[in-house]
XYZ file of C-alpha atoms in Angstrom:
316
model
C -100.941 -160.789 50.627
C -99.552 -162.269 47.334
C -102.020 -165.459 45.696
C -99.581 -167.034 45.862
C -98.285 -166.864 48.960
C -99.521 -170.452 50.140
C -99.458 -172.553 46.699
C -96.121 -174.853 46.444
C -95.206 -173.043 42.658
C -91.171 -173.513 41.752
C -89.194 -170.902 42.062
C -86.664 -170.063 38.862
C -84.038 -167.650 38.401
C -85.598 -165.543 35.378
C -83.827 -163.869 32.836
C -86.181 -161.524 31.588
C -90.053 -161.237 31.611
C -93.058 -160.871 28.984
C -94.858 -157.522 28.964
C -98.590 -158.640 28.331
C -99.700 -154.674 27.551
C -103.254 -154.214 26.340
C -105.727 -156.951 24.988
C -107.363 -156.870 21.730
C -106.218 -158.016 18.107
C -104.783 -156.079 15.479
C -107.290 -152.738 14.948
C -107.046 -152.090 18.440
C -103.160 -152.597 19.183
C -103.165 -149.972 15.956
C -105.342 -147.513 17.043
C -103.064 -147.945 20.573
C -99.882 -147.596 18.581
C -101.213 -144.256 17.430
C -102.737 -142.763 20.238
C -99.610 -143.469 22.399
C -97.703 -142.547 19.489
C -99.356 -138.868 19.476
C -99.307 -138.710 22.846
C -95.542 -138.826 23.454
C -95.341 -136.982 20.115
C -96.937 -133.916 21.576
C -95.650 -134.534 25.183
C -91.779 -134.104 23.942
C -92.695 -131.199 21.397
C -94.481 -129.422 24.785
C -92.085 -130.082 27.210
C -89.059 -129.453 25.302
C -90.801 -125.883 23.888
C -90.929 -125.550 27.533
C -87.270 -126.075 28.493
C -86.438 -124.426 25.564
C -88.107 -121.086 26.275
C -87.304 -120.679 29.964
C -83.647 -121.258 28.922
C -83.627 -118.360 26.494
C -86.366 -115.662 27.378
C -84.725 -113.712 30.290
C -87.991 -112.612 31.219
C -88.255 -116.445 32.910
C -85.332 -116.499 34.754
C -86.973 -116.505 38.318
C -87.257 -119.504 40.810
C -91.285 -120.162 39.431
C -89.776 -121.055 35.917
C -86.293 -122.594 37.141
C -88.576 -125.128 38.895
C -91.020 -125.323 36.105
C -88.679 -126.065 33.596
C -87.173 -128.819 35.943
C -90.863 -130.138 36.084
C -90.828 -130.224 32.166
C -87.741 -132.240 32.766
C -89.031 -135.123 34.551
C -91.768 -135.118 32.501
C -89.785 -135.581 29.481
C -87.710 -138.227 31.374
C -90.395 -140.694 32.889
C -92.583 -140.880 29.507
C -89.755 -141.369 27.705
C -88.756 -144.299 30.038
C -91.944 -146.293 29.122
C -94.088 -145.049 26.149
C -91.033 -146.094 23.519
C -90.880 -149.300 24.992
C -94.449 -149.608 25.162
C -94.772 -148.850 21.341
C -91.561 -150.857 20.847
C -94.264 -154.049 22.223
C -97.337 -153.363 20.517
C -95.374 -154.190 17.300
C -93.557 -156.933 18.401
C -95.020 -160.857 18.913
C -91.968 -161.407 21.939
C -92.840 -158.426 23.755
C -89.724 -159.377 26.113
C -88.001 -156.917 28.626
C -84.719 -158.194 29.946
C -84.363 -158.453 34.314
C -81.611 -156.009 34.084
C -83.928 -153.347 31.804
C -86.993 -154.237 34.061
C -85.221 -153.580 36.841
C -83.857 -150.159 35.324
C -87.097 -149.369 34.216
C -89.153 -149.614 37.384
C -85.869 -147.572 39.371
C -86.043 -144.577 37.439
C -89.616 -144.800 36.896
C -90.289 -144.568 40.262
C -87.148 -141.991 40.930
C -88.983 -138.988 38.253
C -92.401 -140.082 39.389
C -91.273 -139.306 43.210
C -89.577 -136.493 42.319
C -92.134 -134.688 40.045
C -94.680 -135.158 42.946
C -92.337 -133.688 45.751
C -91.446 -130.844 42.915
C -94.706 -129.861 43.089
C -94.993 -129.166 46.623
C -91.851 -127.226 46.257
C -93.473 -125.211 43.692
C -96.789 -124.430 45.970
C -93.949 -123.187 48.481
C -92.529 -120.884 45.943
C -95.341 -119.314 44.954
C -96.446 -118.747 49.071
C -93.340 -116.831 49.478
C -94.053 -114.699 46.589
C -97.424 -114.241 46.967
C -97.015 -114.086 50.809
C -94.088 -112.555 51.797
C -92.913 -110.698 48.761
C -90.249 -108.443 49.922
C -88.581 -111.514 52.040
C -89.008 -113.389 48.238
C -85.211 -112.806 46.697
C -83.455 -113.559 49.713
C -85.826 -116.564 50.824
C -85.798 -117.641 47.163
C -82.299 -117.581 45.615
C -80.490 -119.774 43.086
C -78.542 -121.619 46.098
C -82.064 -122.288 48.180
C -83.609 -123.207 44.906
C -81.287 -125.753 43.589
C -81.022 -127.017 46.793
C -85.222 -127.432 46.964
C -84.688 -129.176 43.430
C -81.583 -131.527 44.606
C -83.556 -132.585 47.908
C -86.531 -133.831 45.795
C -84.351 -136.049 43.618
C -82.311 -137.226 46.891
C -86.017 -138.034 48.168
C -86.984 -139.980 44.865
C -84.037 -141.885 44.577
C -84.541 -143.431 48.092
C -87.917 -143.999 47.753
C -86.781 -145.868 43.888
C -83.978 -148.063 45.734
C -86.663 -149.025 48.429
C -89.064 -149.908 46.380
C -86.711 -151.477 44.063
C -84.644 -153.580 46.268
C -87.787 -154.840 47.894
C -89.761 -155.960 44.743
C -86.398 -157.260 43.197
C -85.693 -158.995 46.632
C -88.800 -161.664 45.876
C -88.400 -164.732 44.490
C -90.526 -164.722 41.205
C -92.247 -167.989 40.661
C -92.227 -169.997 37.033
C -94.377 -167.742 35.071
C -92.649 -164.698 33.735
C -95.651 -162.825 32.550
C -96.142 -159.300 33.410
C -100.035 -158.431 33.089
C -99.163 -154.672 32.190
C -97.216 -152.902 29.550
C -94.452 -151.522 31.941
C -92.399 -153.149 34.846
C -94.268 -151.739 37.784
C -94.792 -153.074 41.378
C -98.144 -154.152 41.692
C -97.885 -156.652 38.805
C -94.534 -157.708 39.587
C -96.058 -158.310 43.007
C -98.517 -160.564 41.464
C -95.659 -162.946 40.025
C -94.046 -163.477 43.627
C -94.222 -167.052 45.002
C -93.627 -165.517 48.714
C -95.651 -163.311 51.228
C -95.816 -160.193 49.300
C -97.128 -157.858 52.593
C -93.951 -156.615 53.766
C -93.789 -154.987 49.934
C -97.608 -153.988 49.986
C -96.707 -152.051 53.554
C -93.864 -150.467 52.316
C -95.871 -149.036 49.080
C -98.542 -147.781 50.629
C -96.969 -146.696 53.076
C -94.325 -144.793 51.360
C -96.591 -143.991 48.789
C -99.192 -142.596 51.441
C -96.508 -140.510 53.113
C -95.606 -138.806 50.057
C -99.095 -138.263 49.009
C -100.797 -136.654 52.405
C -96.902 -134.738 52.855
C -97.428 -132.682 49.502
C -101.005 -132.310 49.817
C -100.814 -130.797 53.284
C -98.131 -128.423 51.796
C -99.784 -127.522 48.829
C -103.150 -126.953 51.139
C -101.160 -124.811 53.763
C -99.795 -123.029 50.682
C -102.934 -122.026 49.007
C -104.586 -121.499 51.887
C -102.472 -118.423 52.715
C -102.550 -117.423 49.237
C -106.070 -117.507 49.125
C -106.276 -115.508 51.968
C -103.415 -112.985 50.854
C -105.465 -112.590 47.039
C -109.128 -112.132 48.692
C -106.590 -108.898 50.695
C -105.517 -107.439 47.526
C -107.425 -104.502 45.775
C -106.053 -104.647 42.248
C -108.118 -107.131 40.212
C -105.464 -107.475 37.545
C -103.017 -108.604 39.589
C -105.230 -111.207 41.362
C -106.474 -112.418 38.059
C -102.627 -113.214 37.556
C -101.949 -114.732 40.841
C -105.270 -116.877 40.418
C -104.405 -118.145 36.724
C -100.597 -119.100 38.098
C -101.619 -120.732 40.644
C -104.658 -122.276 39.092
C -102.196 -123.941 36.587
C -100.359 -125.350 39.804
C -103.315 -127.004 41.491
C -104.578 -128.763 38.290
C -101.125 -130.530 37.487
C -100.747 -130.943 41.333
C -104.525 -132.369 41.653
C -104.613 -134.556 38.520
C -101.008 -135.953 38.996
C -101.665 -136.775 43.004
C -104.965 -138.117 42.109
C -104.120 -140.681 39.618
C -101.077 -141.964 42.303
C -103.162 -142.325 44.965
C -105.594 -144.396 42.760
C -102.953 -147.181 41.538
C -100.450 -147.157 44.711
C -101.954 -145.408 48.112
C -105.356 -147.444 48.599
C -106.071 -150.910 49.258
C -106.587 -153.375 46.279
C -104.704 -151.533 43.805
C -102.235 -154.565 43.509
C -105.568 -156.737 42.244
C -106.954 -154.390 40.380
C -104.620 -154.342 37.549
C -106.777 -153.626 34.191
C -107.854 -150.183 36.003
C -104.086 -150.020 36.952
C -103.347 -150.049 33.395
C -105.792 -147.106 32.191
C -104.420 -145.329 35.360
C -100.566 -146.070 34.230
C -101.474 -144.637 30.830
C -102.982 -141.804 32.447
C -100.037 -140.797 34.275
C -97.014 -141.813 31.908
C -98.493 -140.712 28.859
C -101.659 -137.969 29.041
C -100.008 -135.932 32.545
C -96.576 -135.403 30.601
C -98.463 -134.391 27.805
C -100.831 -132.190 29.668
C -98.698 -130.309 31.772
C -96.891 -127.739 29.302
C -100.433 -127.295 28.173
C -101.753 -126.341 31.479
C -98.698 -124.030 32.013
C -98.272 -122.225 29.027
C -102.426 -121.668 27.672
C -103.052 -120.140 31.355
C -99.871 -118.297 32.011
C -99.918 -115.147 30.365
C -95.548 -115.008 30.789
C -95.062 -117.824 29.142
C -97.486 -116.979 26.206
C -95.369 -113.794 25.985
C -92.189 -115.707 25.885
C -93.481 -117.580 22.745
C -94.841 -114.322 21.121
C -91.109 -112.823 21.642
C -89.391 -116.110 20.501
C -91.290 -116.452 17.626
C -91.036 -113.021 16.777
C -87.573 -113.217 16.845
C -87.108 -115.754 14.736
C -89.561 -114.065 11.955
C -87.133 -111.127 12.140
C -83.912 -113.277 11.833
């Protein structure tokens, strides 16, 4: 329940709201400047190589790299919704975001966020019909399936984004405007409302929770025939390869579920907002920055792909 659920506060019709961000005076907002700076730096150089590559090296036209380039995608997306706006603040004395661009902010924040995670699970599924059930894997796995998969994960995100939303833009916000975080998010917006915020807390966790325990249990089913299917197989190269794909897959899935359940799916993370913000950075700065990393320095394809691209352009 909101603090201030019970205190007689006025309610105003605000305009825009004042992004707090990260304490400290002017050393430490620099050395923040340039560690988000290099972070989103090196997050759109990796993602975009990533797009990039899969677009152009034939050898990763298959439903594993259609959906990891989409992943590279989102990833490119949601940092790129906060971190300039974050750096945009640490410069500026106002530090104002406007209703309307809070608003827009948290929506498609929470529509990639949503998205990448369900993504994910679709990608465990992927790689148990290839691993799995091999032969059935072209048919089972085609472009129409696949871009279906993809376009079911975004319909998913964008309802959870208008739920969430609708019902933290539904509150009425009492006469302080000050966001204690350094992104429109709905715990701290939750903070500001003058009305019983439980309804919202429900329908976060809740939501949140669903999401969470629905693409663990199908990256957990996944694996777990996989596991079984490698610990079958007699050729030790080729389960090398199958463990080093799919070991890629369970540390983006692992560290990205991990850090959600921490700031949205357990009780208190509305209070707790100064470990919400090391979390939020976590997630919308170091995961997007981390993923291409994780894919391409363990998958021997993709490291091929950037041999052969950048061999190409050497003989050009």
């Amino acid at each position: 329940m909101s603090p201030h659920g019970n205190r007689n506060f006025s309610v105003m019709t605000l305009q825009e709201f004042v992004l707090e961000g990260f304490e400290g005076g002017p050393q430490t907002q620099a050395l923040l400047f340039a560690l988000f700076l290099a972070l989103y730096m090196m997050a759109i150089q990796g993602n975009l190589t990533m797009i990039v590559l899969i677009t152009l090296d034939a050898h990763l036209h298959s439903p594993m790299y259609f959906f990891l380039k989409n992943l590279s995608f989102l990833d490119l997306c949601y940092t790129s919704i906060i971190t300039p706006n974050t750096l945009a603040n640490i410069l500026s004395s106002s530090k104002v975001i406007t209703f309307a661009g809070c608003t827009t902010q948290l929506f498609f924040f929470s529509l990639m966020c949503t998205t990448q995670g369900l993504l994910l699970a679709v990608m465990a599924y992927d790689r148990f019909v290839a691993i799995c059930s091999p032969l059935r894997y072209p048919i089972s796995m085609r472009p129409s399936v696949c871009a279906r998969l993809v376009l079911g994960s975004y319909c998913e995100g964008c309802l959870n984004s208008i739920l969430q939303t609708s019902f933290t833009f539904s509150l009425p916000f009492c006469s302080s405007n000050h966001i204690d975080h350094f992104f429109c998010d709905v715990p701290p917006l939750l903070k500001l409302a003058c009305a019983d915020t439980t309804l919202n807390e429900l329908v976060m966790f809740g939501i949140c929770g669903v999401i969470i325990v629905g693409v663990t249990i199908v990256v957990f089913i996944s694996y777990g025939y996989i596991t079984g299917t490698i610990l079958r197989m007699r050729s030790a190269a080729g389960r090398h390869k199958i463990f080093s794909t799919c070991g890629s897959h369970m540390t983006a899935v692992t560290v990205l579920i991990g850090t959600v359940f921490v700031m949205y799916a357990q009780p208190g993370a509305v209070e707790s907002m100064e470990q919400g913000k090391v979390v939020s950075v976590f997630y919308t700065m170091v995961i997007p920055m981390l993923n291409p990393l994780i894919y391409s320095l363990r998958n021997k394809d993709v490291k091929d792909a950037l041999w052969r691209l950048g061999w190409k352009r050497t003989a050009s």
